[in-house]
Amino acid sequence: MITLRKAKERHHDRRSKQETWFTFGAEAQNASEAHAFGALEVFKEDRLPPRVSCPRQPHLDAEIVTYVREGTLAYEDATGRSGLIEASEFQRMTVGRGIRYSETNASPTGWAHVFQIWLRPSDEGLTPGHEQKRFSIAARSGVLCLVASPDARKGSLCIHQDAFLYSSIVAEGQHIIHDLSNERHAWIHVVDGQASLGAAVLGAGDGAGFF
Amino acid sequence: MDKPRSVPRSWAPEMVRGFSRERAVSLTALAKTEILLVDLGASLVEPPDKQAG
């Protein structure tokens, strides 16, 4: 079974010039928007103007993967850790038993284009922490590049859940197949471009779930 | 498992050996396309028919 969620069906939140689109998420306004894809509880896209911060979203027990597609994101948490997430970098943050953090577009002039994926972790009360890694455009072109996994296989980030995150950039006409065993499900999100999925055509912001 | 199969565009997904059309994410780029894909264990997602019940 395949379910589609078109870009226009996402909850759109605009604060000043900042724009956020929730495929799923805590800020969704109605039942259909609020419905997560199982442990995939938040899937959001942010476009941040220069020097603007993401709204803080207090939450416990979440594995948050942040992907900076364009621009640079500065982060800081209550433990004193701070740094930058550059374009093509992915960061995994374990919120666990709780951590305060903030994220800001570090550029004084350019916009940041950021995606965040929040997963419910396999255990509650994990020790907060994070790691980040660059997966270059070249490394993600023409292949399904493994970005995060439960055991950090193939140099991926380690997430505390039975979930695998892939990123891919494919050329026109290229065909991608990801095999799913009977014990697995998947959510695919089109970040940019246009692709056919059976009889459906998906554009930027569209998503599909495979049960 | 994470290696995509690049096949000629004219091939229908169901013609790709070793994959069941029902159990594979099969996508053809109509332009340069970037995707994110999350693969989740069965226990983490409840199908809609079970949710309704």
PDB file of N, CA and C in Angstrom, chain A residues 61-63 79 92-99 121 123-130 160:
ATOM      1  N   ASP A  61      12.934  12.795  24.275  1.00  0.00           N
ATOM      2  CA  ASP A  61      13.021  11.501  23.586  1.00  0.00           C
ATOM      3  C   ASP A  61      12.764  11.613  22.093  1.00  0.00           C
ATOM      4  N   ALA A  62      13.697  12.231  21.415  1.00  0.00           N
ATOM      5  CA  ALA A  62      13.631  12.306  19.960  1.00  0.00           C
ATOM      6  C   ALA A  62      15.037  12.186  19.388  1.00  0.00           C
ATOM      7  N   GLU A  63      15.115  11.510  18.271  1.00  0.00           N
ATOM      8  CA  GLU A  63      16.339  11.483  17.481  1.00  0.00           C
ATOM      9  C   GLU A  63      16.102  12.453  16.319  1.00  0.00           C
ATOM     10  N   THR A  79      24.501  22.322  27.001  1.00  0.00           N
ATOM     11  CA  THR A  79      25.732  21.735  27.530  1.00  0.00           C
ATOM     12  C   THR A  79      26.953  22.580  27.153  1.00  0.00           C
ATOM     13  N   ARG A  92      23.011  14.373  13.639  1.00  0.00           N
ATOM     14  CA  ARG A  92      22.062  13.611  14.465  1.00  0.00           C
ATOM     15  C   ARG A  92      22.150  14.134  15.889  1.00  0.00           C
ATOM     16  N   MET A  93      21.025  14.513  16.437  1.00  0.00           N
ATOM     17  CA  MET A  93      20.983  14.949  17.824  1.00  0.00           C
ATOM     18  C   MET A  93      20.045  14.036  18.593  1.00  0.00           C
ATOM     19  N   THR A  94      20.554  13.495  19.685  1.00  0.00           N
ATOM     20  CA  THR A  94      19.722  12.712  20.591  1.00  0.00           C
ATOM     21  C   THR A  94      19.241  13.636  21.696  1.00  0.00           C
ATOM     22  N   VAL A  95      17.944  13.897  21.707  1.00  0.00           N
ATOM     23  CA  VAL A  95      17.392  14.765  22.746  1.00  0.00           C
ATOM     24  C   VAL A  95      17.309  13.996  24.059  1.00  0.00           C
ATOM     25  N   GLY A  96      16.924  12.736  23.966  1.00  0.00           N
ATOM     26  CA  GLY A  96      16.887  11.865  25.139  1.00  0.00           C
ATOM     27  C   GLY A  96      16.099  12.451  26.293  1.00  0.00           C
ATOM     28  N   ARG A  97      16.736  12.513  27.451  1.00  0.00           N
ATOM     29  CA  ARG A  97      16.013  12.977  28.643  1.00  0.00           C
ATOM     30  C   ARG A  97      15.869  14.500  28.670  1.00  0.00           C
ATOM     31  N   GLY A  98      16.360  15.154  27.617  1.00  0.00           N
ATOM     32  CA  GLY A  98      16.095  16.589  27.500  1.00  0.00           C
ATOM     33  C   GLY A  98      17.337  17.407  27.282  1.00  0.00           C
ATOM     34  N   ILE A  99      17.271  18.318  26.348  1.00  0.00           N
ATOM     35  CA  ILE A  99      18.383  19.228  26.101  1.00  0.00           C
ATOM     36  C   ILE A  99      17.815  20.503  25.469  1.00  0.00           C
ATOM     37  N   PRO A 121      12.781   7.526  19.533  1.00  0.00           N
ATOM     38  CA  PRO A 121      13.883   6.575  19.753  1.00  0.00           C
ATOM     39  C   PRO A 121      13.379   5.238  20.293  1.00  0.00           C
ATOM     40  N   ASP A 123      14.506   3.742  22.893  1.00  0.00           N
ATOM     41  CA  ASP A 123      14.486   3.768  24.356  1.00  0.00           C
ATOM     42  C   ASP A 123      14.245   5.187  24.849  1.00  0.00           C
ATOM     43  N   GLU A 124      13.642   5.286  26.030  1.00  0.00           N
ATOM     44  CA  GLU A 124      13.420   6.597  26.623  1.00  0.00           C
ATOM     45  C   GLU A 124      14.608   6.964  27.510  1.00  0.00           C
ATOM     46  N   GLY A 125      14.782   8.258  27.709  1.00  0.00           N
ATOM     47  CA  GLY A 125      15.781   8.731  28.655  1.00  0.00           C
ATOM     48  C   GLY A 125      17.218   8.542  28.223  1.00  0.00           C
ATOM     49  N   LEU A 126      17.465   8.528  26.935  1.00  0.00           N
ATOM     50  CA  LEU A 126      18.838   8.389  26.445  1.00  0.00           C
ATOM     51  C   LEU A 126      19.670   9.612  26.824  1.00  0.00           C
ATOM     52  N   THR A 127      20.961   9.404  26.912  1.00  0.00           N
ATOM     53  CA  THR A 127      21.867  10.522  27.191  1.00  0.00           C
ATOM     54  C   THR A 127      21.919  11.442  25.978  1.00  0.00           C
ATOM     55  N   PRO A 128      21.672  12.732  26.179  1.00  0.00           N
ATOM     56  CA  PRO A 128      21.716  13.657  25.040  1.00  0.00           C
ATOM     57  C   PRO A 128      23.105  13.682  24.388  1.00  0.00           C
ATOM     58  N   GLY A 129      23.101  13.912  23.096  1.00  0.00           N
ATOM     59  CA  GLY A 129      24.366  13.993  22.388  1.00  0.00           C
ATOM     60  C   GLY A 129      24.124  14.247  20.918  1.00  0.00           C
ATOM     61  N   HIS A 130      25.184  14.507  20.209  1.00  0.00           N
ATOM     62  CA  HIS A 130      25.018  14.672  18.777  1.00  0.00           C
ATOM     63  C   HIS A 130      26.318  14.391  18.035  1.00  0.00           C
ATOM     64  N   HIS A 160      19.338   6.046  17.340  1.00  0.00           N
ATOM     65  CA  HIS A 160      18.841   5.052  18.298  1.00  0.00           C
ATOM     66  C   HIS A 160      17.427   4.622  17.924  1.00  0.00           C
TER      67      HIS A 160
END
